[in-house]
Every structure is written in C-alpha cells, then in structure tokens.
Short mmCIF file of C-alpha atoms in Angstrom, two decimals:
data_model
loop_
_atom_site.label_atom_id
_atom_site.label_comp_id
_atom_site.label_asym_id
_atom_site.label_seq_id
_atom_site.Cartn_x
_atom_site.Cartn_y
_atom_site.Cartn_z
CA MET T 1 16.40 -9.99 -2.90
CA GLY T 2 17.73 -6.69 -2.70
CA ALA T 3 14.33 -5.18 -3.24
CA LEU T 4 12.85 -7.12 -0.56
CA ILE T 5 15.46 -5.89 1.45
CA ARG T 6 14.88 -2.25 0.44
CA ILE T 7 11.13 -2.66 1.32
CA LEU T 8 11.84 -4.16 4.82
CA ALA T 9 14.12 -1.00 5.61
CA VAL T 10 10.96 1.05 4.87
CA ALA T 11 9.59 -0.90 8.09
CA ARG T 12 12.69 -0.70 10.15
CA HIS T 13 10.56 0.45 13.27
CA GLN T 14 9.01 -3.22 13.18
CA TRP T 15 12.05 -5.18 13.32
CA GLY T 16 11.94 -5.74 17.04
CA TRP T 17 8.51 -7.28 16.76
CA MET T 18 9.99 -9.37 13.85
CA LEU T 19 13.13 -10.39 15.82
CA ILE T 20 10.82 -11.38 18.84
CA GLY T 21 8.71 -13.75 16.47
CA ILE T 22 11.82 -15.21 15.06
CA VAL T 23 13.27 -15.93 18.43
CA LEU T 24 9.99 -17.36 19.88
CA GLY T 25 9.76 -19.52 16.57
CA ILE T 26 13.09 -20.85 17.18
CA GLY T 27 12.27 -21.72 20.74
CA VAL T 28 9.08 -23.55 19.67
CA MET T 29 11.03 -25.61 17.32
CA ILE T 30 13.72 -26.60 19.56
CA ALA T 31 10.95 -27.41 22.36
CA ASN T 32 9.19 -29.59 19.70
CA MET T 33 12.31 -31.61 18.51
CA LEU T 34 13.35 -32.19 22.05
CA LEU T 35 9.91 -33.19 23.09
CA MET T 36 9.92 -35.71 20.56
CA ALA T 37 13.53 -36.92 21.15
CA VAL T 38 12.81 -37.26 25.01
CA SER T 39 9.38 -38.97 24.73
CA GLY T 40 10.88 -41.70 22.56
CA TRP T 41 13.95 -42.13 24.72
CA PHE T 42 11.70 -42.13 27.66
CA ILE T 43 9.49 -44.78 26.30
CA ALA T 44 12.24 -47.29 25.14
CA SER T 45 14.12 -46.76 28.39
CA MET T 46 10.89 -47.65 30.35
CA ALA T 47 10.44 -50.72 27.95
CA VAL T 48 13.99 -51.84 28.68
CA ALA T 49 13.82 -51.30 32.14
CA GLY T 50 10.48 -53.19 32.34
CA ALA T 51 12.11 -56.12 30.57
CA THR T 52 15.50 -56.11 32.28
CA GLY T 53 14.35 -55.32 35.88
CA VAL T 54 16.84 -52.55 36.07
CA ALA T 55 15.91 -49.57 38.09
CA PHE T 56 14.98 -46.29 36.15
CA ASN T 57 14.40 -42.86 37.57
CA TYR T 58 11.55 -41.73 35.57
CA PHE T 59 10.70 -38.43 37.40
CA ALA T 60 13.33 -36.41 35.71
CA PRO T 61 12.51 -37.20 32.01
CA ALA T 62 8.87 -36.89 32.96
CA ALA T 63 9.25 -33.55 34.05
CA ALA T 64 11.26 -32.54 31.01
CA ILE T 65 8.77 -33.85 28.73
CA ARG T 66 5.90 -31.91 30.70
CA MET T 67 8.28 -28.81 30.45
CA PHE T 68 8.94 -29.20 26.59
CA ALA T 69 5.25 -29.54 26.11
CA LEU T 70 4.41 -26.48 27.90
CA VAL T 71 7.10 -24.49 26.30
CA ARG T 72 5.95 -25.62 23.00
CA THR T 73 2.24 -24.78 23.83
CA VAL T 74 2.88 -21.31 25.44
CA GLY T 75 5.55 -20.48 23.19
CA ARG T 76 3.47 -21.22 20.18
CA TYR T 77 0.80 -18.98 21.40
CA LEU T 78 3.23 -16.04 22.21
CA GLU T 79 4.83 -16.86 18.74
CA ARG T 80 1.46 -16.49 16.91
CA LEU T 81 0.96 -13.18 18.67
CA ALA T 82 4.22 -11.71 18.09
CA THR T 83 4.33 -12.74 14.41
CA HIS T 84 1.03 -11.52 13.79
CA GLU T 85 1.50 -8.21 15.63
CA ALA T 86 4.67 -7.77 13.49
CA GLY T 87 2.93 -8.77 10.26
CA PHE T 88 -0.12 -6.37 10.65
CA ARG T 89 2.30 -3.62 12.02
CA LEU T 90 4.43 -4.04 8.71
CA LEU T 91 1.29 -3.84 6.66
CA ALA T 92 0.02 -0.68 8.58
CA GLN T 93 3.43 1.15 8.19
CA LEU T 94 3.77 0.16 4.28
CA ARG T 95 0.21 1.32 3.79
CA VAL T 96 0.78 4.75 4.99
CA TRP T 97 4.43 5.00 3.53
CA PHE T 98 3.06 4.01 0.11
CA PHE T 99 0.17 6.65 0.30
CA ARG T 100 2.68 9.37 1.27
CA GLN T 101 5.05 8.49 -1.60
CA VAL T 102 2.24 8.31 -4.16
CA ALA T 103 0.13 11.33 -3.09
CA PRO T 104 2.53 13.84 -4.54
CA LEU T 105 2.64 12.24 -7.86
CA ALA T 106 -1.24 12.85 -8.38
CA PRO T 107 -2.44 13.71 -10.94
CA ALA T 108 0.07 13.85 -13.58
CA GLY T 109 2.48 11.18 -12.42
CA LEU T 110 -0.50 8.86 -12.16
CA GLU T 111 -2.24 9.45 -15.26
CA ARG T 112 -0.55 6.40 -17.03
CA TYR T 113 -2.21 4.17 -14.53
CA THR T 114 -5.72 3.14 -14.03
CA THR T 115 -7.70 3.94 -10.62
CA GLY T 116 -8.11 0.12 -10.18
CA ASP T 117 -4.28 -0.55 -11.09
CA VAL T 118 -3.17 2.21 -8.11
CA ALA T 119 -5.90 0.87 -5.89
CA GLY T 120 -4.77 -2.62 -6.50
CA ARG T 121 -0.96 -1.67 -5.71
CA LEU T 122 -2.07 0.07 -2.44
CA ARG T 123 -4.28 -2.68 -0.99
CA ASN T 124 -3.47 -5.99 -2.75
CA ASP T 125 0.37 -5.58 -3.34
CA ILE T 126 0.81 -4.42 -0.22
CA ASP T 127 -1.20 -7.08 1.48
CA ALA T 128 0.68 -9.58 -0.45
CA LEU T 129 3.72 -8.54 1.34
CA GLU T 130 2.01 -9.86 4.69
CA SER T 131 3.66 -13.12 3.55
CA LEU T 132 7.16 -11.43 3.15
CA TYR T 133 7.52 -11.78 6.79
CA LEU T 134 5.03 -14.56 7.95
CA ARG T 135 5.65 -16.95 5.08
CA ILE T 136 9.23 -16.04 3.72
CA ILE T 137 11.36 -14.27 6.35
CA LEU T 138 10.10 -16.22 9.43
CA PRO T 139 10.29 -20.02 8.00
CA LEU T 140 13.55 -19.27 6.46
CA ALA T 141 15.29 -18.07 9.59
CA THR T 142 13.42 -20.70 11.85
CA GLY T 143 14.11 -23.39 9.49
CA GLY T 144 17.80 -22.31 8.62
CA VAL T 145 18.42 -22.30 12.48
CA GLY T 146 16.73 -25.76 12.72
CA MET T 147 19.03 -27.43 10.22
CA ILE T 148 22.11 -26.42 11.98
CA LEU T 149 20.69 -27.26 15.34
CA ALA T 150 19.47 -30.58 14.33
CA ALA T 151 22.93 -31.55 12.95
CA VAL T 152 24.71 -30.38 15.92
CA TYR T 153 22.55 -32.43 18.24
CA VAL T 154 22.68 -35.66 16.42
CA ALA T 155 26.54 -35.06 15.71
CA TRP T 156 26.74 -35.43 19.59
CA TRP T 157 25.69 -39.01 19.28
CA SER T 158 26.82 -40.05 15.76
CA ARG T 159 28.81 -38.14 13.37
CA PRO T 160 27.81 -40.21 10.22
CA ALA T 161 24.14 -39.89 11.11
CA ALA T 162 24.46 -36.23 11.54
CA ALA T 163 26.30 -35.71 8.40
CA THR T 164 23.53 -37.88 6.34
CA LEU T 165 20.82 -36.05 7.91
CA LEU T 166 22.18 -32.51 7.12
CA ILE T 167 22.43 -33.54 3.33
CA ALA T 168 18.80 -34.84 3.53
CA LEU T 169 17.81 -31.46 5.35
CA THR T 170 19.73 -29.56 2.63
CA GLY T 171 17.96 -31.20 -0.02
CA ALA T 172 14.52 -31.03 1.55
CA GLY T 173 15.10 -27.28 2.71
CA LEU T 174 17.27 -25.77 0.12
CA LEU T 175 18.12 -27.68 -3.07
CA LEU T 176 14.58 -28.72 -4.03
CA PRO T 177 13.11 -25.30 -2.92
CA LEU T 178 15.84 -23.45 -5.04
CA VAL T 179 14.84 -25.44 -7.92
CA ALA T 180 11.07 -24.82 -7.31
CA ARG T 181 12.01 -21.12 -6.98
CA SER T 182 13.67 -21.12 -10.48
CA LEU T 183 10.66 -22.97 -12.00
CA ALA T 184 8.13 -20.65 -10.08
CA LYS T 185 9.92 -17.56 -11.00
CA HIS T 186 8.18 -16.77 -14.08
CA PRO T 187 4.84 -17.80 -13.47
CA GLY T 188 4.89 -16.29 -9.95
CA ARG T 189 5.57 -12.77 -11.52
CA ARG T 190 2.88 -13.62 -14.36
CA ALA T 191 0.45 -14.36 -11.75
CA ALA T 192 1.16 -11.09 -9.62
CA ALA T 193 0.88 -9.22 -12.78
CA LEU T 194 -2.32 -10.86 -13.97
CA ALA T 195 -3.83 -10.45 -10.61
CA GLY T 196 -3.00 -6.58 -10.79
CA GLU T 197 -4.64 -6.43 -14.17
CA LEU T 198 -7.58 -8.39 -13.28
CA ARG T 199 -8.34 -5.90 -10.27
CA ALA T 200 -7.69 -2.82 -12.71
CA ILE T 201 -10.40 -4.43 -15.12
CA VAL T 202 -12.83 -5.29 -12.35
CA THR T 203 -12.71 -2.03 -10.77
CA GLU T 204 -12.85 -0.10 -14.12
CA GLY T 205 -15.81 -2.09 -15.24
CA LEU T 206 -17.58 -1.41 -11.80
CA GLN T 207 -17.10 2.25 -12.10
CA GLY T 208 -18.36 2.41 -15.60
CA SER T 209 -21.17 -0.06 -15.20
CA GLU T 210 -23.83 2.32 -16.14
CA GLU T 211 -22.13 3.05 -19.61
CA LEU T 212 -21.46 -0.67 -20.06
CA ILE T 213 -25.24 -1.26 -19.40
CA LEU T 214 -26.35 1.58 -21.71
CA LEU T 215 -24.11 0.69 -24.56
CA GLY T 216 -24.81 -3.13 -24.39
CA ALA T 217 -21.16 -3.76 -23.45
CA VAL T 218 -21.56 -5.70 -20.28
CA ASP T 219 -20.77 -9.08 -22.03
CA LEU T 220 -17.62 -7.49 -23.70
CA GLN T 221 -16.47 -6.57 -20.44
CA ALA T 222 -17.24 -9.89 -18.81
CA ALA T 223 -15.27 -11.40 -21.67
CA GLN T 224 -12.22 -9.49 -20.78
CA VAL T 225 -12.54 -10.45 -17.27
CA ASP T 226 -12.94 -14.10 -18.18
CA ALA T 227 -10.01 -14.02 -20.32
CA VAL T 228 -7.45 -12.49 -17.73
CA ALA T 229 -8.90 -14.70 -14.94
CA ALA T 230 -8.18 -17.65 -17.38
CA GLN T 231 -4.64 -16.81 -17.70
CA LEU T 232 -4.37 -16.22 -13.84
CA VAL T 233 -5.74 -19.54 -13.20
CA VAL T 234 -3.11 -21.14 -15.57
CA GLU T 235 -0.28 -19.44 -13.96
CA GLN T 236 -1.72 -20.44 -10.42
CA GLU T 237 -1.94 -24.01 -11.78
CA ARG T 238 1.61 -24.25 -12.66
CA LEU T 239 2.79 -22.84 -9.30
CA ALA T 240 0.37 -25.56 -7.72
CA ARG T 241 2.31 -28.29 -9.74
CA ILE T 242 5.40 -26.82 -8.93
CA ASN T 243 4.41 -26.74 -5.26
CA ALA T 244 3.03 -30.35 -5.37
CA LEU T 245 6.36 -31.71 -6.83
CA THR T 246 8.34 -30.00 -4.23
CA MET T 247 6.44 -31.31 -1.16
CA ALA T 248 6.71 -34.73 -2.87
CA GLY T 249 10.39 -34.50 -3.00
CA SER T 250 10.66 -33.06 0.64
CA ILE T 251 8.64 -35.91 1.79
CA ALA T 252 11.14 -38.30 0.10
CA CYS T 253 14.15 -36.51 1.52
CA SER T 254 12.54 -36.82 4.92
CA GLY T 255 12.09 -40.61 4.66
CA ILE T 256 15.61 -40.93 3.46
CA GLY T 257 17.03 -38.77 6.02
CA VAL T 258 15.09 -40.74 8.86
CA ALA T 259 16.09 -44.08 7.08
CA ALA T 260 19.88 -42.70 7.25
CA VAL T 261 19.85 -42.01 10.82
CA LEU T 262 18.31 -45.51 11.52
CA PHE T 263 21.19 -47.07 9.62
CA TRP T 264 23.82 -45.34 10.95
CA ALA T 265 22.68 -45.07 14.59
CA GLY T 266 21.66 -48.86 14.32
CA ARG T 267 25.21 -49.65 13.53
CA SER T 268 26.19 -47.69 16.78
CA VAL T 269 23.88 -49.69 18.61
CA ALA T 270 24.85 -53.02 17.19
CA SER T 271 28.56 -52.05 18.08
CA GLY T 272 27.75 -51.11 21.41
CA GLU T 273 28.43 -47.64 21.18
CA LEU T 274 24.82 -46.54 21.66
CA ALA T 275 22.34 -47.53 24.14
CA GLY T 276 19.12 -48.88 22.34
CA PRO T 277 17.01 -46.00 23.69
CA LEU T 278 19.01 -43.49 21.84
CA LEU T 279 18.28 -45.03 18.71
CA VAL T 280 14.72 -44.37 19.22
CA MET T 281 15.58 -40.47 20.42
CA LEU T 282 17.59 -40.09 17.30
CA ILE T 283 15.01 -41.31 14.99
CA LEU T 284 12.16 -39.23 16.35
CA PHE T 285 14.39 -36.13 16.57
CA ALA T 286 15.42 -36.46 13.07
CA ALA T 287 11.72 -36.85 11.95
CA ALA T 288 10.98 -33.86 13.97
CA SER T 289 13.67 -31.77 12.31
CA PHE T 290 11.99 -32.19 8.92
CA GLU T 291 9.00 -30.41 10.37
CA ALA T 292 11.13 -27.67 11.45
CA ILE T 293 12.04 -27.10 7.82
CA ALA T 294 8.76 -27.34 6.44
CA GLY T 295 8.35 -23.88 5.45
CA ILE T 296 11.10 -23.07 3.80
CA PRO T 297 10.03 -24.73 0.40
CA VAL T 298 6.93 -22.75 0.39
CA ALA T 299 8.96 -19.42 1.37
CA LEU T 300 11.35 -19.91 -1.67
CA GLN T 301 8.40 -20.56 -3.93
CA LEU T 302 6.51 -17.33 -2.81
CA MET T 303 9.53 -15.24 -2.92
CA PRO T 304 9.19 -14.51 -7.10
CA SER T 305 5.57 -13.34 -6.42
CA ALA T 306 6.52 -11.13 -3.45
CA GLN T 307 9.39 -9.50 -5.59
CA GLU T 308 7.07 -8.89 -8.30
CA SER T 309 4.73 -7.24 -5.84
CA VAL T 310 7.68 -5.13 -4.44
CA ARG T 311 8.66 -4.29 -7.94
CA ARG T 312 5.12 -2.97 -8.71
CA ILE T 313 5.28 -1.00 -5.57
CA ARG T 314 8.49 0.49 -6.20
CA GLU T 315 7.65 1.52 -9.63
CA LEU T 316 5.29 4.10 -8.23
CA THR T 317 7.22 5.08 -5.23
CA ASP T 318 10.43 5.54 -7.02
CA ALA T 319 8.68 7.46 -9.93
CA PRO T 320 10.11 11.26 -10.10
CA LEU T 321 7.77 14.14 -9.12
CA PRO T 322 5.97 15.97 -11.87
CA VAL T 323 7.44 19.03 -10.46
CA ALA T 324 10.61 18.36 -8.15
CA GLU T 325 10.83 19.63 -4.65
CA PRO T 326 13.66 22.43 -4.15
CA ALA T 327 16.65 21.23 -2.30
CA GLN T 328 16.39 24.26 -0.27
CA PRO T 329 12.88 25.59 -0.04
CA ALA T 330 12.34 29.34 0.00
CA PRO T 331 10.50 31.08 2.60
CA LEU T 332 6.82 31.97 2.01
CA PRO T 333 6.25 35.22 0.47
CA THR T 334 4.72 38.08 2.38
CA GLU T 335 2.34 39.19 -0.36
CA GLN T 336 0.48 37.19 -3.15
CA THR T 337 0.94 38.82 -6.44
CA ILE T 338 1.03 35.98 -9.05
CA VAL T 339 2.76 36.43 -12.35
CA PHE T 340 2.91 34.00 -15.20
CA HIS T 341 5.56 34.87 -17.54
CA ASP T 342 6.37 33.04 -20.79
CA VAL T 343 4.72 29.83 -19.74
CA THR T 344 4.48 26.72 -21.92
CA VAL T 345 2.84 23.66 -20.88
CA ALA T 346 2.07 20.61 -22.97
CA TYR T 347 0.62 17.24 -22.24
CA ASP T 348 2.03 15.88 -25.46
CA PRO T 349 5.58 17.86 -26.41
CA ALA T 350 4.50 17.81 -30.12
CA THR T 351 1.34 19.81 -29.15
CA PRO T 352 1.60 22.25 -26.56
CA VAL T 353 -1.58 23.60 -24.86
CA LEU T 354 -0.16 26.96 -23.73
CA THR T 355 2.68 28.78 -25.56
CA GLY T 356 4.58 31.82 -24.07
CA PHE T 357 1.58 32.77 -21.75
CA SER T 358 1.71 35.49 -19.51
CA LEU T 359 -0.48 36.77 -17.00
CA LEU T 360 -0.51 39.27 -13.68
CA ILE T 361 -2.73 38.72 -10.97
CA PRO T 362 -2.28 41.53 -8.41
CA ALA T 363 -2.46 40.83 -4.69
CA GLY T 364 -5.92 41.30 -3.40
CA GLN T 365 -7.36 41.46 -6.86
CA ARG T 366 -9.90 39.05 -8.56
CA VAL T 367 -9.06 37.92 -12.19
CA ALA T 368 -11.26 35.80 -14.32
CA LEU T 369 -10.39 33.75 -17.28
CA THR T 370 -12.57 32.63 -19.97
CA GLY T 371 -12.17 31.19 -23.42
CA PRO T 372 -13.09 28.04 -25.47
CA SER T 373 -12.82 24.33 -24.03
CA GLY T 374 -9.48 23.00 -24.50
CA CYS T 375 -7.70 26.30 -24.46
CA GLY T 376 -5.76 25.60 -21.14
CA LYS T 377 -7.78 27.33 -18.64
CA SER T 378 -7.71 24.22 -16.19
CA SER T 379 -3.90 23.78 -16.95
CA LEU T 380 -3.26 26.70 -15.35
CA VAL T 381 -4.85 25.97 -12.37
CA ALA T 382 -2.83 22.82 -12.21
CA LEU T 383 0.45 24.75 -12.77
CA LEU T 384 -0.36 26.99 -9.95
CA LEU T 385 -1.05 24.05 -7.64
CA ARG T 386 2.35 22.55 -8.95
CA PHE T 387 0.50 19.63 -10.01
CA ARG T 388 2.18 19.68 -13.58
CA PRO T 389 5.69 20.51 -15.17
CA TYR T 390 6.06 23.92 -17.13
CA GLN T 391 8.55 25.89 -19.00
CA GLY T 392 8.89 29.49 -18.17
CA SER T 393 8.46 31.53 -14.76
CA ILE T 394 5.59 31.40 -12.27
CA THR T 395 6.07 33.51 -9.14
CA ILE T 396 4.04 34.36 -6.09
CA GLY T 397 5.21 37.58 -4.35
CA GLY T 398 8.41 37.54 -6.47
CA VAL T 399 9.23 33.91 -5.31
CA ASN T 400 9.38 31.40 -7.74
CA LEU T 401 7.14 28.56 -7.60
CA SER T 402 9.76 25.91 -8.33
CA ASP T 403 11.54 27.17 -5.14
CA LEU T 404 8.70 26.74 -2.64
CA ALA T 405 7.86 23.58 -0.87
CA ALA T 406 4.60 21.83 -2.00
CA ASP T 407 3.23 21.86 1.35
CA ALA T 408 3.82 25.19 2.23
CA LEU T 409 2.51 26.36 -1.41
CA GLN T 410 -0.62 24.60 -0.79
CA SER T 411 -1.10 25.94 2.81
CA MET T 412 -1.46 29.48 0.92
CA ILE T 413 -4.04 28.15 -1.60
CA ALA T 414 -7.56 27.01 -1.34
CA ALA T 415 -9.09 25.75 -4.62
CA VAL T 416 -12.33 24.45 -6.25
CA PRO T 417 -11.31 22.18 -8.90
CA GLN T 418 -13.32 21.71 -12.26
CA GLN T 419 -13.99 17.99 -10.92
CA PRO T 420 -14.14 18.16 -7.13
CA HIS T 421 -13.96 15.10 -5.20
CA LEU T 422 -16.10 14.23 -2.18
CA PHE T 423 -15.22 11.44 0.26
CA ASN T 424 -17.56 8.75 1.21
CA THR T 425 -18.41 10.18 4.58
CA THR T 426 -20.45 12.94 6.17
CA ILE T 427 -20.99 16.69 4.91
CA ARG T 428 -19.35 17.74 8.27
CA GLU T 429 -16.15 15.57 7.77
CA ASN T 430 -16.01 16.38 4.05
CA LEU T 431 -15.73 20.17 5.12
CA LEU T 432 -13.41 19.67 8.16
CA ILE T 433 -10.66 18.20 5.79
CA ALA T 434 -10.06 21.71 5.12
CA ASN T 435 -9.87 22.98 8.34
CA PRO T 436 -10.17 20.21 11.30
CA HIS T 437 -10.15 22.83 13.83
CA ALA T 438 -13.12 24.88 12.62
CA THR T 439 -15.83 26.13 14.93
CA ASP T 440 -19.41 25.41 14.36
CA HIS T 441 -19.91 29.23 13.78
CA GLU T 442 -17.10 28.85 10.76
CA LEU T 443 -18.88 25.72 9.28
CA GLN T 444 -22.33 27.49 9.32
CA GLN T 445 -20.75 30.73 7.61
CA ALA T 446 -19.05 28.54 5.04
CA LEU T 447 -22.39 26.84 4.37
CA ALA T 448 -24.10 30.34 4.23
CA ASP T 449 -21.63 31.48 1.62
CA ALA T 450 -21.86 28.57 -0.77
CA MET T 451 -25.88 28.89 -0.12
CA LEU T 452 -26.25 25.36 1.41
CA THR T 453 -27.78 26.55 4.94
CA ASP T 454 -31.32 25.83 3.90
CA TRP T 455 -30.57 22.48 2.13
CA VAL T 456 -28.62 21.03 4.98
CA ALA T 457 -31.15 22.09 7.47
CA GLY T 458 -33.74 20.16 5.55
CA LEU T 459 -31.87 16.90 5.71
CA PRO T 460 -32.75 14.55 8.66
CA LEU T 461 -29.16 14.27 9.68
CA GLY T 462 -27.88 17.50 8.75
CA LEU T 463 -24.23 18.00 8.59
CA ASP T 464 -24.20 14.18 9.49
CA THR T 465 -25.56 13.07 6.32
CA ARG T 466 -23.30 10.90 4.14
CA VAL T 467 -22.67 12.01 0.79
CA GLY T 468 -21.99 8.64 -0.79
CA GLU T 469 -18.91 7.48 -2.83
CA SER T 470 -17.44 10.48 -4.90
CA GLY T 471 -20.66 12.56 -3.67
CA SER T 472 -23.04 9.90 -5.41
CA ALA T 473 -25.82 10.74 -2.69
CA VAL T 474 -25.77 14.58 -3.74
CA SER T 475 -26.71 16.17 -6.85
CA GLY T 476 -23.85 17.70 -8.89
CA GLY T 477 -24.64 21.06 -7.83
CA GLU T 478 -24.89 20.25 -4.31
CA ALA T 479 -21.52 18.51 -4.61
CA ARG T 480 -20.01 21.43 -6.21
CA ARG T 481 -21.34 23.95 -3.32
CA ILE T 482 -19.94 21.52 -0.78
CA ALA T 483 -16.47 21.82 -2.42
CA LEU T 484 -16.87 25.39 -2.56
CA ALA T 485 -17.43 25.71 1.32
CA ARG T 486 -14.72 23.34 1.92
CA ALA T 487 -12.49 25.89 -0.01
CA LEU T 488 -14.02 28.88 1.99
CA LEU T 489 -13.32 26.86 5.40
CA LYS T 490 -9.45 26.90 4.54
CA ASP T 491 -9.46 30.54 4.34
CA ALA T 492 -6.44 30.81 2.36
CA PRO T 493 -4.94 34.14 0.93
CA ILE T 494 -5.19 32.69 -2.39
CA MET T 495 -8.25 31.41 -3.89
CA ILE T 496 -8.77 29.23 -7.03
CA LEU T 497 -12.24 28.87 -8.57
CA ASP T 498 -12.41 26.61 -11.48
CA GLU T 499 -16.07 26.61 -12.75
CA PRO T 500 -17.22 27.16 -9.28
CA THR T 501 -21.05 27.73 -10.25
CA GLU T 502 -21.18 24.72 -12.71
CA GLY T 503 -24.35 22.74 -12.21
CA LEU T 504 -26.35 25.53 -10.52
CA ASP T 505 -29.50 27.06 -11.52
CA LEU T 506 -29.29 30.83 -12.51
CA VAL T 507 -31.02 31.87 -9.13
CA THR T 508 -28.54 29.80 -7.11
CA GLU T 509 -25.74 30.76 -9.15
CA ARG T 510 -26.54 34.61 -8.86
CA ALA T 511 -26.74 34.18 -4.85
CA VAL T 512 -23.55 32.35 -4.61
CA VAL T 513 -21.79 35.19 -6.67
CA THR T 514 -23.34 37.84 -4.42
CA ARG T 515 -22.12 36.03 -1.42
CA LEU T 516 -18.74 35.26 -2.85
CA VAL T 517 -18.19 39.07 -3.96
CA GLU T 518 -18.37 39.66 -0.18
CA ARG T 519 -16.44 36.72 1.37
CA LEU T 520 -13.57 36.87 -1.12
CA ALA T 521 -12.90 40.61 -0.59
CA GLY T 522 -9.11 41.21 -0.11
CA LYS T 523 -7.85 37.63 -1.35
CA THR T 524 -5.97 36.97 -4.48
CA VAL T 525 -8.52 35.06 -6.63
CA LEU T 526 -8.31 33.27 -9.90
CA ILE T 527 -11.36 32.35 -11.43
CA VAL T 528 -11.85 30.24 -14.49
CA SER T 529 -15.21 29.98 -16.00
CA HIS T 530 -17.39 30.44 -19.02
CA ARG T 531 -20.60 31.52 -17.19
CA PRO T 532 -21.17 35.09 -17.44
CA ALA T 533 -22.62 35.43 -13.98
CA CYS T 534 -19.53 33.69 -12.54
CA LEU T 535 -17.28 36.06 -14.59
CA GLU T 536 -18.78 39.07 -12.72
CA LEU T 537 -16.64 38.12 -9.71
CA GLY T 538 -13.41 39.24 -11.36
CA ASP T 539 -12.19 42.79 -11.15
CA THR T 540 -10.45 41.93 -14.46
CA ILE T 541 -11.51 39.40 -16.91
CA TYR T 542 -9.42 38.11 -19.84
CA ARG T 543 -10.22 35.99 -22.71
CA ILE T 544 -7.72 33.26 -23.92
CA ALA T 545 -7.83 32.69 -27.70
CA THR T 546 -6.91 29.44 -29.59
CA MET T 547 -4.15 30.00 -32.18
CA PRO T 548 -4.06 28.59 -35.57
CA GLY T 549 -1.63 25.99 -34.60
CA GLY T 550 -3.87 24.55 -31.70
CA SER T 551 -2.00 26.21 -28.65
CA CYS T 552 -3.19 28.93 -26.71
#
C-alpha cells in the first residue's frame, strides 16, 4: 500500500479533483439508497392508507422521491465528469513525471532494458494506474463510507437489524475481498509481469521484422509470443475464477443481510415497535446498501496488479543516475578548453575500453580522433556528454565535468552521435528541436552547411516533409545530414561530431567538410571518424591504438 501512496504523492496536484469525485460519489450513493428507501415506504404507506381509509399526505414523500432521483441523475453525471477528469489528469501527470525521471538514465542506465519494456512501462503500466483512482481508491472510499452510513441509518430504527446488516456488509465488502486479494496477489503480479514481457517481445519482433523474415525466424518469434500469451491467459483465468467466487460470495452475503434485516425488523413490526411501511423501507434500503459496496471486491482484487505496475515503474524511476548530479552545481566555465586526464571507462569492469586516457582539446581548436573499431572513440563522446560513469578527470574550462549540472553542460554542447535519431515528424520539427526560436534564415543556413538545400527544395512539401519513424522515409546519408543541420542550428560553443559524414558519397562528403571548416571556426570541436576527408576538419589528428590487453 505504501508504494501506491508514494505514486499518488507524485500527482498531489490532482488531489482536489480526486476529492471532488469521491464527495460526488458519496452523494450519489446516499441519494440512491434514500431513493430506494423512501420509494418503498411511500408505496407501502399508500397501500396501507388505501386499505384503511386513513388520510395520507403524499406530497412531501413524492417531492422527496423526485429530489433524490434528480440528485442521483445529475450527481452521477457530475461524478463521472469529475472522476474521469481526475483519472485523465492523473495519467497525464504521471506520464510526464515518468519521462522526466527516466530520460536522465539514458543511455547507460537503460541498457539492461529492452525498448519494448521501457515503452511498456511508460504506456501500459502508467495507463494501468488509471484504475488506481477509478477502480480502487474511489470504490474503497465511497464503499467504506456507505457501510458506515447504512449501519447508522438502520440503527435509527432497529439496532439488531443494523448489527446484522453491518456484519453482512463487512463480509461482502471486506472479508471476502481480502481473501480474494490474498488469492489474487501472486497471479495479479504474474499477469502484470507477463503483460510487460509480452509487450517487449512483440515490440522487439516488429522492430526486427525484416531480419526475422530474412532469417526465416518469424515462426520462432511467433512461438515465443504464443508461449508468453498462453501463460498470461492462464494467470488471467485464475484471476477471473477468483473474481467469480468473490462475486458469488458477495451475492450470498447480500441475500443473508437483507434476510436478517427482514427478520429483525419483522419482529419489531410484529411487536408494534415499527410501522409496516418502515419494514419495506428498511428492506429496500438494505438491498441498496449492498450496491454501494459493490466496487470494493473488485478494488481489492485489482490492488496487487496495480502494486506490480507501480513496482515496475519505481524500478526505473528510483534507479541511480549513471553520473550523479552535483549537490551544488558549479557555474558554467567562461572558456571551453577540454582536458581528459587519466580517464578509465569500462562497460564490463573486467575489460576496460579505455585505460589511463589523456587528451587536450584547446579552446577554439578542432581535434580529430581516429582508430580501429571498438577502441573507445564513441565512448569518449558519451563521457563528455555525461552519459557514462568514468574514473579519472574530465574538465571544461578548468571545471570538473562532475561538478556541472547535466542540463547546464548540455547547453554548451551540440553533438551528432554515431547513430542519430530522427523523430517521426517533419524535417522542420526535427531541426527546431535544437532551437525552437530559430528564424527561417537560420534554418536555411543550417541546411546549406549540411548540403541539404537542393534536396529539401526538391521535396513536394519541403521542410514540412515527414521523415518517418526513426527516419525510415529518408536515406541514411540524408538522415545524418539532417542531424548535422540540427546540431549546427543549436550553435553551441562546443561541437562533437561522431562519424558526421558516414553514408555520404565522396563528392557530398567533400562539400560538407568544406562548409564545416567555415561554420565551425572559433568553436571547440571533437571529431571522431575513420574517413580521411572528415579527418581534414581537425587542426590536430590523434590515433587511438589498441593495447595488447584489449584496452586503449
């Protein structure tokens, strides 16, 4: 339960809407029970008055019935508006919070999770928490209040009847659901975990569908999906059986509770302590009180699944950052000399990629790095962006990298990574991510420096052409040049280029390098490449050699 409370604390700004929904739900529940009670009393009283010829004022109860019916109808509508508004606001806030918590973990902190798993936690596990309010908190709150109010109301007329009704309500609303919750705890958690695994397998299979087709492994992937889906169905069937037994038990408790009220109230009528119409009122009121607690069993059964979703979410959001944020960030340096001193980095502690690495990149100079694949060139880029932990010292302008806030550091740096990502939107929007306030002239200048002007001009929609998911609608070379134009548009004092001309033909590559020599003048630049034309960008070129032990 503590985990659910912690996740609700994240959405504390929505507590007002949640409370409004609960209050309206309680009001609707009271109106419904009183409508049933007054209606039963009114009909019975009219029958008695007709049989005995006693005068009966039917205006007041008739007006009360209309009022309760109106309150129930309007209240139900308002309650639906308020509760769903609260649910949607809760989901929206949790999605943004989750993304903000997880984004700083990328890439090193997310490498042990598949893309489908992370996406599943962001979408499905967060979406599953819609039931946290609508199907757990709301029914528990309204049902708990309903049990107390029902017992108090019946006690006004008959205490023995109230006591037996409360016992029946407790059995139907608490005891049976708690037993069901205990039984559903394991299958509920298993179902949530298997659902996440199924999403991950399906997503990965769709992303790698071309390879699966080429390798003839589609049936193998389908078999894995089928196996996990079969396990999920088994757990869901267990939950369904538990739910069915709980509902049957609740119906039995309801019948027993109404029968007990009939017995005790009937004795009071026989002894003359109660009027006959009040017996009908209490019976219908008792029946309506069981409707008020109908959501409690489902709420308690859903709780283990919700707790598992919260656990999966918290597993990511509580993970430590690959590079911890400083308690008191240092101010940004005034100049951009970059110094790597005795740096060691390893993906596996037993096999470091770089050992005792040192490098000086003077402010305003362009330094190029080359070397064999796997020697750690791209790792240096990740270190400079604070994406990975390291040993040793990296400073910018004399300020240690670990003393700078990540956001502040990244405001100083523009980068073209080895595998740049394009978002599934237009070319314009992909560029404006780097500088949302860029003018048309700045956009055109970035396109010209990346040798994209003629290509964009030839597109029917120009800059409003969509690039597809991960840039699938453009070629690899075009995607890389869009990423280069995006980095140039940021116009940061430090530029990192990791294989910026990969995938370009020699003529285009030469043209891009020529434009970059002019565009990058005065900036501190780190170029990582194995292509001779691209290395010409560097004022100084260093080659990283692989040591006999495998490190560099």
